[in-house]
Amino acid sequence: MALIQEISELLQKGKAKNVKQLVQQALDENMDPKEILNDGLLSGMMTIGAKFKNNEVFVPEVLVAARAMNAGLTVLEPKLIEIGNEPAGKAVIGTVQGDLHDIGKNLVSMMLKGAGFEIHDLGVDVEPDVFIDKAEEIGADVICMSALLTTTMPKMQECIDRMKQRGVRDKYIVMIGGAPVNESFAQQIGADYYTADAASAAEVAKAAVQKTRGKTL
Amino acid sequence: MTPFERLKFKMEGKEVDKIPNLNIAMALVAKEAGTDYSTYAQDYRKLVDGNLCCVEKYGFDVVSAISDPVREAAAFGSEIVFPENGVPYCAEPLLKDGYEIEKLKIVSPYDNERTLDRIKAIEEFRKRVGGEIPIIGWVEGVLAECADLRGVSSLMMDLAEEEDLNEVMEIIFHQQCRFIDAQVKAGADIIGVGNAVASLIGPSLYEEFAFQYDKATIQYIHELGAKAKLHICGNITPLLPQLKMLEVDILDFDWMVDCQKIREITEGSTICFCGNIDPVAVMLEGTASEVEAKTVKCIMEGGEQYIAACGCEVPADTPRDNLIAMNKVLYR
Ligand code: B12
């Protein structure tokens, strides 16, 4: 238990190497990989996310914490696959066409990972159809689009319109975000959710997937 | 009053006939000049024409040699991409593999096309409207320039790990001073310092890595007899107590910063603060009466030291009526 706590704390400090070592140690001590994931890595990432939201830590601290989480995950992931751990959902994420800003998108991606999502990150400058193609390919639950420029925001609308044309709009939860985006824009273009920050994005995505799964089961 | 007198008086705390309109416009300026962004960023004549159009049509009280943040990066040797209708950016960060200082070219601002183009814009402004309309020149803040050269994400992680950035920052600071000097000599009344990345870091990293350079930059501008304007878009609320100490003349603040809060914190100083109409939710998407209401609200909350502008760049597709509505309520 103390070890798990230590993983969470080192992750929050961004100590990638130490996190990796301790995750390995925890596995060697036959700890439950799910517990290492949930109470170590993910809880650490959630704590950082909440602090970021409250202006207690800032982008540099979150980026190094995210890097530490990834380092831990490289050790843990094979074990998780072995035991068949179910992800909270599958999400496709990217920054829209013409837009190269990815810091916010990466943070959302990390927080979703931290909430137990399987993430397919398409990077930056992503064309509308590429989001949809990927979502179809992997059977995604959520499509997340990020835009930081007023000139690229309309690409979000384009993607949603393409989804409609392709007859797949209802298959996916569409989430959008980025500094110039707001709730009224989300409603206007017919997106399902907007959140102002990465920590909320993870919570909303998780709740939304549970809701739709509840409906379909 | 001429725009020049208006802004001067405002900064001196004297009565003015209109609250100065200091909107930042780039894509809009290109449009007004009847050209694409790429041309506007590379041909000072277009930049000057477009700015004068905005003064004429929308009542802007400044002209500004702003277009993109990578002019200095170009001079340092970065390869720049010029999208036809987008803002120029670095093809890749020059220092992406680390602080290989020898990769930085050290040239005079007069010897690089992109920095020279900005100097020429200022000379042209001086010829056409000098002493009548305040002229703003621009440099990147030292931290922002460091981000342009290193890549933002990499720099962020370097900061978190408290790497020693002294050497690179000293080089950048020295070059920025040369560029400032050239712009003031060309006729800039005000130098804008763009330090957008500062809003990504908290007070302790700002203190460690940015404060002293921002302070020294502003001091240098003052030594040359010009005024300093600091532009950090994003949420600067956590940094406000430090920014107050910079002794900057005009502090820009973006839409997510509370106007009353900035007024409280700058109380007792002579800093004018300039913002914070939301460029998207209000200016671009709102109606003229919403723009008017928000502008009035800013004026009421901001008090005597308030200067009007959007929190960040005015989007190119902003309805013209909104720009006019904003300007109208600035007259007493
Ligand atoms: C860093 C930065 C850059 C870096 C990007 C590096 C990178 N790898 O991302 C570089 C230098 C490359 C860059 C380039 C440009 N930039 Co820039 N940039 C910024 C800056 C300083 C910070 C953006 C940022 O990372 N914020 C931090 C993150 C954490 O916040 P965020 O992205 O908003 O994300 C949070 C939320 O919005 C939300 N979120 C984000 N995405 C999503 C998605 C979903 C689904 C959800 C639910 C939530 C969500 O969660 C995140 C975390 O809480 C801002 C100014 C500022 N201080 O805000 C300008 C800014 C965004 N850039 C701007 C501009 C104009 C440009 C350029 C066009 C010109 C230029 N060179 O400056 C180019 C464009 C290149 C291109 N084609 O994209 C303008 C945009 C104006 C506008 N609104 O249209 C800004 C506002 C600055 C300015 N006024 O000049 N930029």
XYZ file of C-alpha atoms and ligand atoms in Angstrom:
640
model
C 0.000 0.000 0.000
C 2.786 2.406 0.959
C 4.479 1.558 -2.323
C 1.378 2.490 -4.288
C 1.118 5.735 -2.407
C 4.728 6.442 -3.249
C 4.072 5.806 -6.957
C 1.262 8.331 -6.894
C 3.396 10.913 -5.146
C 6.443 10.492 -7.360
C 4.202 10.723 -10.392
C 2.889 14.039 -9.153
C 6.454 15.238 -8.848
C 7.151 14.136 -12.405
C 9.813 11.577 -11.499
C 9.501 9.339 -14.552
C 12.445 7.060 -13.797
C 11.435 6.443 -10.202
C 7.828 5.790 -11.140
C 8.937 3.226 -13.679
C 11.165 1.503 -11.140
C 8.504 1.404 -8.462
C 5.847 0.080 -10.826
C 8.267 -2.712 -11.731
C 8.944 -3.333 -8.045
C 5.221 -3.466 -7.308
C 4.743 -6.011 -10.089
C 7.675 -8.036 -8.788
C 5.992 -8.073 -5.390
C 2.925 -9.544 -7.089
C 0.688 -6.603 -6.485
C -2.501 -6.432 -8.491
C -1.765 -4.508 -11.721
C -5.214 -2.935 -11.556
C -4.485 -1.606 -8.110
C -1.137 -0.210 -9.272
C -2.962 1.444 -12.148
C -5.941 2.823 -10.267
C -4.483 3.738 -6.887
C -0.994 4.580 -8.094
C -0.809 6.043 -11.580
C -4.368 7.143 -12.216
C -4.992 8.562 -8.777
C -1.742 10.519 -9.021
C -2.739 11.904 -12.408
C -6.221 12.802 -11.164
C -4.738 14.678 -8.224
C -2.479 16.653 -10.540
C -5.421 17.348 -12.844
C -7.468 18.745 -9.975
C -4.582 20.924 -8.816
C -4.119 22.217 -12.366
C -7.775 23.132 -12.515
C -7.372 25.116 -9.286
C -4.219 26.935 -10.419
C -2.138 25.142 -7.787
C 0.153 23.676 -10.440
C 0.704 24.781 -14.038
C 1.477 23.372 -17.482
C 5.144 22.426 -16.790
C 4.241 20.359 -13.734
C 1.387 18.614 -15.525
C 3.529 17.777 -18.537
C 6.239 16.125 -16.448
C 3.621 14.254 -14.399
C 2.085 13.020 -17.635
C 5.476 11.889 -18.825
C 5.949 9.981 -15.560
C 2.559 8.325 -15.953
C 3.489 7.204 -19.429
C 6.773 5.802 -18.152
C 4.859 3.782 -15.552
C 2.336 2.638 -18.124
C 5.001 1.196 -20.425
C 5.853 -1.283 -17.670
C 2.291 -1.890 -16.605
C 0.457 -2.130 -19.915
C 1.613 -5.621 -20.925
C 0.391 -6.969 -17.561
C -2.934 -5.215 -17.911
C -3.451 -6.723 -21.328
C -2.548 -10.147 -19.928
C -5.265 -9.970 -17.294
C -7.723 -8.462 -19.766
C -8.418 -5.220 -17.928
C -11.424 -3.519 -19.523
C -10.894 0.138 -20.418
C -13.477 2.694 -19.274
C -14.055 3.409 -22.935
C -12.247 4.095 -26.175
C -11.524 7.595 -27.336
C -10.134 9.133 -30.495
C -8.521 12.496 -29.935
C -6.752 15.086 -32.049
C -6.261 18.748 -32.860
C -8.287 19.825 -35.880
C -7.006 20.503 -39.371
C -4.831 23.593 -39.757
C -4.113 23.768 -36.043
C -0.791 22.743 -34.502
C -1.481 23.456 -30.829
C -1.256 20.238 -28.895
C -0.415 21.005 -25.278
C -4.053 21.200 -24.184
C -4.992 18.237 -26.332
C -2.169 16.187 -24.809
C -3.332 17.057 -21.325
C -6.868 15.966 -22.144
C -5.452 12.798 -23.634
C -3.442 12.129 -20.453
C -6.375 12.788 -18.174
C -8.572 10.458 -20.219
C -5.878 7.846 -19.970
C -5.812 8.612 -16.286
C -9.549 7.950 -16.158
C -8.940 4.527 -17.679
C -9.683 5.239 -21.336
C -7.952 3.555 -24.240
C -6.684 6.515 -26.247
C -6.024 6.811 -29.949
C -4.217 10.084 -30.386
C -4.180 11.328 -33.982
C -1.857 14.225 -33.223
C -2.301 17.662 -34.764
C -3.654 18.967 -38.074
C -6.251 16.168 -38.298
C -8.748 16.216 -41.172
C -12.421 15.734 -40.313
C -12.703 12.354 -42.025
C -9.606 11.032 -40.294
C -11.301 11.386 -36.897
C -14.274 9.438 -38.201
C -12.228 6.771 -39.991
C -10.251 6.064 -36.845
C -13.339 5.993 -34.654
C -14.971 3.497 -37.030
C -11.849 1.394 -37.185
C -11.420 0.964 -33.439
C -15.059 1.138 -32.366
C -14.614 4.298 -30.331
C -17.077 5.626 -27.788
C -15.858 9.202 -27.848
C -14.388 11.585 -30.424
C -12.468 14.503 -28.895
C -11.481 17.516 -30.934
C -9.279 20.365 -29.818
C -8.861 23.790 -31.501
C -6.943 26.833 -30.287
C -7.494 29.143 -33.227
C -10.654 30.989 -34.127
C -9.812 30.157 -37.720
C -9.764 26.392 -37.103
C -12.828 26.102 -34.870
C -15.115 25.646 -37.913
C -13.308 22.366 -38.638
C -15.136 20.905 -35.640
C -18.421 21.688 -37.271
C -17.169 20.180 -40.505
C -16.343 16.942 -38.742
C -19.783 16.742 -37.165
C -21.399 17.462 -40.521
C -19.325 14.716 -42.118
C -20.442 12.320 -39.387
C -24.028 13.102 -40.239
C -23.425 12.652 -43.962
C -21.797 9.318 -43.272
C -24.702 8.322 -41.042
C -22.585 7.726 -37.950
C -23.276 10.793 -35.839
C -25.290 8.877 -33.243
C -22.627 6.250 -32.731
C -20.251 8.620 -30.983
C -20.083 11.046 -28.127
C -18.484 14.198 -29.522
C -16.482 16.357 -27.125
C -14.789 19.603 -28.036
C -12.486 22.034 -26.292
C -9.597 24.500 -26.546
C -9.236 28.067 -25.311
C -11.516 29.904 -27.799
C -14.223 27.217 -27.714
C -17.194 27.639 -25.417
C -20.472 26.045 -24.441
C -22.609 28.054 -26.836
C -20.329 27.185 -29.743
C -20.614 23.503 -28.792
C -24.390 23.721 -28.853
C -24.397 25.658 -32.070
C -22.417 23.021 -33.951
C -24.171 20.085 -32.330
C -21.349 18.689 -30.215
C -22.376 16.671 -27.160
C -20.027 18.124 -24.583
C -17.645 20.995 -24.014
C -15.434 21.346 -20.974
C -13.049 24.141 -20.101
C -10.280 21.948 -18.715
C -8.731 18.513 -18.969
C -9.726 17.173 -15.550
C -13.402 17.919 -16.206
C -13.079 16.440 -19.686
C -12.096 13.100 -18.154
C -14.966 13.132 -15.677
C -17.509 14.095 -18.296
C -16.249 11.507 -20.768
C -16.432 8.747 -18.194
C -19.942 9.691 -17.107
C -21.092 10.062 -20.708
C -19.835 6.624 -21.698
C -21.476 5.042 -18.668
C -24.707 6.770 -19.560
C -24.765 5.598 -23.174
C -23.677 2.089 -22.235
C -26.483 2.012 -19.703
C -28.844 2.873 -22.505
C -27.668 0.244 -24.928
C -27.306 -2.667 -22.499
C -7.414 65.199 -29.292
C -5.199 63.165 -31.582
C -4.795 59.492 -30.707
C -1.237 60.354 -29.699
C -2.309 62.991 -27.166
C -5.128 60.761 -25.987
C -2.906 57.843 -25.086
C -0.203 60.081 -23.654
C -2.706 61.859 -21.419
C -4.274 58.575 -20.385
C -0.907 57.221 -19.296
C -0.221 60.415 -17.404
C -3.506 60.049 -15.564
C -5.018 63.144 -17.180
C -8.500 63.731 -18.530
C -9.152 62.411 -22.072
C -11.963 62.863 -24.615
C -12.107 59.143 -25.341
C -10.744 56.015 -23.733
C -8.038 54.916 -26.156
C -8.930 51.971 -28.368
C -5.919 49.657 -28.363
C -7.327 46.648 -30.144
C -4.726 44.221 -31.445
C -5.406 43.277 -35.039
C -3.391 41.110 -37.404
C -5.531 38.934 -39.678
C -8.022 41.793 -39.776
C -5.279 44.195 -40.856
C -4.280 41.864 -43.689
C -7.882 41.740 -44.807
C -8.256 45.508 -44.670
C -5.071 45.856 -46.713
C -6.675 43.604 -49.304
C -4.008 40.969 -49.070
C -3.320 37.508 -47.665
C -1.651 36.883 -44.341
C 1.602 35.760 -45.850
C 2.058 38.985 -47.809
C 1.004 41.128 -44.876
C 3.628 39.455 -42.685
C 6.376 39.975 -45.257
C 5.627 43.335 -46.810
C 5.645 46.277 -44.422
C 3.775 48.474 -46.883
C 0.714 46.236 -46.649
C 1.013 46.129 -42.884
C 1.101 49.900 -42.706
C -1.826 50.367 -45.122
C -3.980 47.871 -43.268
C -3.291 49.490 -39.900
C -4.228 52.907 -41.201
C -7.482 51.466 -42.552
C -8.320 50.196 -39.067
C -7.637 53.610 -37.575
C -9.884 55.167 -40.165
C -12.745 52.686 -40.096
C -12.808 51.372 -36.549
C -11.275 54.177 -34.534
C -8.143 52.348 -33.382
C -5.911 54.730 -31.457
C -2.609 53.034 -32.327
C -0.768 51.584 -35.277
C 1.159 48.433 -34.636
C 4.066 46.621 -36.290
C 2.762 43.240 -35.136
C 2.147 40.233 -37.354
C 3.647 37.067 -35.941
C 5.986 35.974 -33.175
C 8.689 34.377 -35.304
C 10.564 37.362 -36.727
C 13.330 37.053 -34.164
C 13.366 33.261 -34.517
C 13.950 33.799 -38.237
C 16.890 36.059 -37.456
C 18.305 33.398 -35.133
C 18.272 31.053 -38.131
C 14.953 29.180 -37.861
C 13.272 28.066 -41.045
C 9.897 29.799 -41.294
C 6.757 28.478 -42.962
C 4.424 31.092 -44.456
C 0.952 29.609 -44.951
C -0.900 31.713 -47.502
C -3.675 32.538 -45.127
C -2.228 31.758 -41.781
C 0.297 33.021 -39.324
C 3.948 32.176 -40.056
C 5.521 29.588 -37.777
C 8.821 27.739 -37.347
C 9.130 24.608 -39.489
C 10.717 23.008 -36.458
C 12.299 24.383 -33.325
C 15.898 25.341 -33.947
C 16.906 24.029 -30.522
C 14.723 20.949 -30.564
C 17.582 18.667 -29.554
C 18.704 20.821 -26.665
C 20.514 24.038 -26.018
C 23.119 23.876 -28.730
C 23.953 27.540 -28.498
C 26.240 27.453 -31.527
C 23.150 26.921 -33.695
C 21.943 30.450 -32.910
C 22.951 33.036 -35.486
C 23.762 36.372 -33.941
C 22.981 39.075 -36.471
C 22.045 42.723 -36.361
C 18.278 43.306 -36.712
C 19.090 45.358 -39.814
C 20.719 42.339 -41.448
C 17.799 39.961 -41.399
C 14.918 40.367 -43.811
C 12.191 39.681 -41.281
C 13.430 41.943 -38.502
C 14.308 44.652 -41.027
C 10.776 44.489 -42.444
C 9.403 45.364 -38.992
C 11.854 48.248 -38.647
C 10.782 49.540 -42.051
C 7.132 49.331 -41.044
C 7.867 51.582 -38.098
C 9.790 54.055 -40.247
C 6.871 54.152 -42.654
C 4.410 54.699 -39.818
C 6.565 57.562 -38.574
C 6.606 59.177 -41.990
C 2.874 58.936 -42.375
C 1.419 59.431 -38.900
C 4.316 60.021 -36.488
C 3.372 62.230 -33.524
C -0.294 61.885 -34.407
C -0.928 58.223 -33.785
C 1.155 56.248 -31.305
C 3.361 53.653 -32.992
C 3.847 50.270 -31.335
C 6.851 48.103 -32.130
C 7.071 44.537 -30.873
C 9.497 41.991 -29.501
C 9.020 38.554 -28.037
C 9.583 38.323 -24.304
C 12.743 36.413 -23.459
C 10.849 33.354 -22.237
C 8.542 33.410 -25.268
C 11.515 33.631 -27.616
C 13.084 30.729 -25.784
C 9.865 28.783 -26.454
C 9.934 29.772 -30.130
C 13.455 28.378 -30.398
C 13.160 25.314 -28.181
C 9.507 24.295 -28.717
C 6.886 25.075 -26.085
C 6.379 21.600 -24.637
C 10.100 20.955 -24.367
C 10.688 24.289 -22.703
C 7.887 23.600 -20.236
C 9.506 20.361 -19.166
C 12.915 22.012 -18.958
C 11.414 24.582 -16.620
C 9.794 21.916 -14.460
C 13.186 20.270 -14.180
C 14.797 23.605 -13.402
C 17.405 23.300 -16.108
C 19.996 26.005 -16.253
C 18.818 28.302 -19.037
C 20.987 31.260 -18.192
C 23.245 31.164 -21.194
C 20.512 30.926 -23.836
C 18.395 33.531 -22.095
C 21.266 35.988 -21.870
C 21.863 35.632 -25.605
C 18.194 36.145 -26.360
C 17.963 39.138 -24.022
C 20.917 40.782 -25.701
C 19.411 40.296 -29.164
C 16.010 41.549 -28.026
C 17.644 44.731 -26.777
C 19.225 45.315 -30.177
C 15.860 44.828 -31.841
C 14.154 47.172 -29.376
C 16.832 49.762 -29.954
C 16.368 49.609 -33.736
C 12.587 49.944 -33.429
C 12.763 52.916 -31.089
C 15.296 54.585 -33.386
C 12.914 53.993 -36.295
C 10.149 55.793 -34.445
C 8.329 53.420 -32.099
C 6.704 55.246 -29.185
C 5.792 52.051 -27.407
C 7.370 48.622 -27.455
C 5.016 45.704 -26.951
C 6.559 42.686 -25.306
C 4.741 39.455 -26.198
C 5.212 36.772 -23.598
C 2.256 34.460 -24.178
C 3.918 31.388 -22.675
C 4.206 33.092 -19.283
C 0.544 32.309 -18.642
C 1.354 28.616 -18.856
C 3.684 28.675 -15.867
C 2.913 29.567 -12.274
C 4.348 32.267 -10.046
C 7.329 30.281 -8.828
C 8.652 29.357 -12.285
C 7.839 32.855 -13.509
C 9.926 34.242 -10.664
C 12.799 31.891 -11.395
C 12.901 32.078 -15.190
C 11.059 35.108 -16.511
C 10.596 37.931 -14.039
C 14.113 39.339 -14.146
C 14.187 39.348 -17.953
C 10.797 40.982 -18.291
C 11.888 43.562 -15.756
C 15.188 44.211 -17.537
C 13.464 44.408 -20.934
C 11.018 46.999 -19.661
C 13.801 48.925 -17.976
C 15.738 48.961 -21.233
C 12.713 50.267 -23.151
C 12.380 53.043 -20.574
C 16.051 53.942 -20.839
C 15.491 54.565 -24.538
C 12.631 56.910 -23.710
C 9.826 54.677 -24.972
C 6.856 53.177 -23.131
C 6.404 49.466 -22.536
C 3.327 47.308 -23.053
C 3.271 43.707 -21.873
C 1.027 41.228 -23.622
C 0.516 37.836 -22.021
C -2.607 36.175 -23.319
C -4.218 33.469 -21.246
C -4.946 33.564 -17.545
C -2.421 35.774 -15.768
C -4.367 36.055 -12.515
C -1.815 34.038 -10.501
C 1.004 36.240 -11.826
C -0.574 39.643 -11.166
C 1.338 40.533 -7.984
C 4.619 39.926 -9.824
C 3.538 41.696 -13.002
C 2.735 44.749 -10.938
C 6.388 44.904 -9.890
C 7.584 45.102 -13.499
C 6.715 48.784 -13.747
C 5.282 48.305 -17.179
C 3.229 51.187 -18.567
C 0.451 49.152 -20.160
C -0.476 45.646 -19.039
C -2.767 43.672 -21.342
C -5.200 41.224 -19.792
C -7.182 38.498 -21.512
C -10.871 37.714 -21.087
C -10.427 35.170 -18.301
C -8.855 37.701 -15.945
C -11.239 39.589 -13.702
C -11.225 43.336 -14.389
C -11.932 44.308 -10.781
C -9.199 42.013 -9.567
C -6.586 43.594 -11.812
C -7.760 47.021 -10.688
C -7.373 46.057 -7.032
C -3.924 44.588 -7.516
C -2.549 47.484 -9.567
C -3.991 50.038 -7.161
C -1.422 52.618 -6.133
C 0.648 52.093 -9.290
C 0.575 54.051 -12.541
C 0.026 50.948 -14.663
C -2.708 51.198 -17.255
C -4.411 47.895 -17.941
C -5.794 47.024 -21.303
C -8.402 44.401 -22.137
C -10.465 42.237 -21.815
C -13.432 41.921 -24.130
C -13.658 38.258 -25.124
C -12.471 38.209 -28.744
C -14.525 35.123 -29.611
C -17.597 34.884 -27.395
C -18.288 38.637 -27.477
C -16.497 40.285 -30.399
C -16.794 37.568 -33.022
C -20.003 35.847 -31.956
C -21.846 38.540 -30.031
C -24.203 41.227 -31.289
C -23.292 44.912 -31.446
C -25.328 45.596 -28.314
C -23.542 42.805 -26.445
C -20.199 44.295 -27.443
C -21.374 47.676 -26.269
C -22.598 46.302 -22.936
C -19.340 44.453 -22.286
C -17.261 47.512 -23.169
C -19.279 49.680 -20.794
C -18.896 47.055 -18.074
C -15.104 47.072 -18.540
C -15.016 50.859 -18.357
C -17.054 50.893 -15.170
C -15.063 48.169 -13.489
C -11.698 49.343 -14.753
C -11.820 52.927 -13.570
C -9.267 55.594 -14.392
C -6.411 53.360 -15.469
C -8.467 51.344 -17.908
C -7.704 51.219 -21.643
C -10.056 49.461 -24.046
C -9.220 46.433 -26.184
C -10.145 42.831 -26.749
C -8.315 40.393 -24.477
C -6.312 39.189 -27.445
C -6.270 39.546 -31.223
C -9.520 40.689 -32.821
C -10.583 37.831 -35.146
C -10.596 38.682 -38.848
C -14.229 37.713 -39.316
C -15.499 40.005 -36.573
C -18.646 41.790 -37.750
C -17.681 45.372 -38.632
C -20.649 46.682 -36.660
C -19.191 45.155 -33.505
C -15.907 47.002 -33.939
C -17.754 50.242 -34.506
C -20.081 49.635 -31.555
C -17.116 49.118 -29.268
C -15.417 52.303 -30.428
C -18.530 54.449 -30.063
C -18.923 53.923 -26.329
C -15.321 54.949 -25.644
C -16.139 58.631 -26.074
C -17.105 60.300 -22.863
C 1.819 27.502 -26.908
C 1.184 28.314 -28.009
C 1.609 28.098 -29.315
C 2.651 27.062 -29.691
C 1.977 25.695 -29.752
C 2.897 24.605 -29.252
C 2.160 23.341 -29.078
N 2.885 22.282 -29.259
O 0.996 23.289 -28.765
C 3.115 27.547 -31.090
C 4.297 28.473 -30.924
C 3.494 26.479 -32.096
C 1.925 28.371 -31.517
C 1.666 28.670 -32.818
C 0.644 29.504 -33.209
N -0.193 30.187 -32.395
Co -0.321 29.906 -30.508
N -0.397 29.980 -28.646
C 0.180 29.270 -27.719
C -0.260 29.775 -26.323
C 0.890 30.593 -25.754
C -0.646 28.722 -25.327
C -1.627 27.655 -25.794
C -1.596 26.524 -24.811
O -0.883 25.554 -24.979
N -2.301 26.665 -23.677
C -2.241 25.743 -22.543
C -3.233 24.637 -22.681
C -3.118 23.718 -21.491
O -4.500 25.216 -22.712
P -5.597 24.806 -23.819
O -4.947 24.415 -25.061
O -6.644 25.832 -23.830
O -6.218 23.467 -23.234
C -6.997 23.356 -22.068
C -8.493 23.537 -22.321
O -8.788 24.411 -23.375
C -9.023 22.163 -22.511
N -9.020 21.567 -23.846
C -8.129 21.671 -24.839
N -8.439 20.873 -25.854
C -9.533 20.213 -25.517
C -10.280 19.254 -26.201
C -11.403 18.714 -25.618
C -12.169 17.671 -26.329
C -11.813 19.170 -24.332
C -13.022 18.622 -23.748
C -11.069 20.120 -23.646
C -9.940 20.647 -24.235
O -8.208 21.398 -21.666
C -6.873 21.909 -21.652
C -6.239 21.670 -20.338
O -7.007 22.115 -19.235
C -1.514 30.648 -26.670
C -1.679 31.911 -25.825
C -2.091 31.642 -24.431
N -1.317 32.039 -23.479
O -3.142 31.022 -24.225
C -1.248 31.023 -28.126
C -2.422 31.204 -29.074
C -3.434 30.113 -28.864
N -1.794 31.078 -30.384
C -2.273 31.894 -31.259
C -1.819 32.006 -32.600
C -2.441 33.110 -33.415
C -0.859 31.127 -33.101
C -0.328 31.145 -34.521
C -1.405 31.249 -35.591
C 0.660 32.272 -34.696
C 1.724 32.235 -33.749
N 2.850 31.724 -34.208
O 1.562 32.654 -32.634
C 0.414 29.825 -34.641
C -0.499 28.790 -35.286
C 0.161 27.570 -35.729
C -0.943 26.633 -36.085
N -1.224 26.485 -37.371
O -1.564 26.083 -35.231
C -3.354 32.767 -30.676
C -4.744 32.325 -31.102
C -5.685 33.480 -31.416
C -6.996 32.864 -31.757
N -7.819 32.600 -30.745
O -7.277 32.608 -32.891
C -3.051 32.648 -29.155
C -4.271 32.839 -28.250
C -1.970 33.685 -28.847
C -2.093 34.967 -29.595
N -3.020 35.816 -29.318
O -1.299 35.189 -30.478
N 1.190 28.760 -30.437
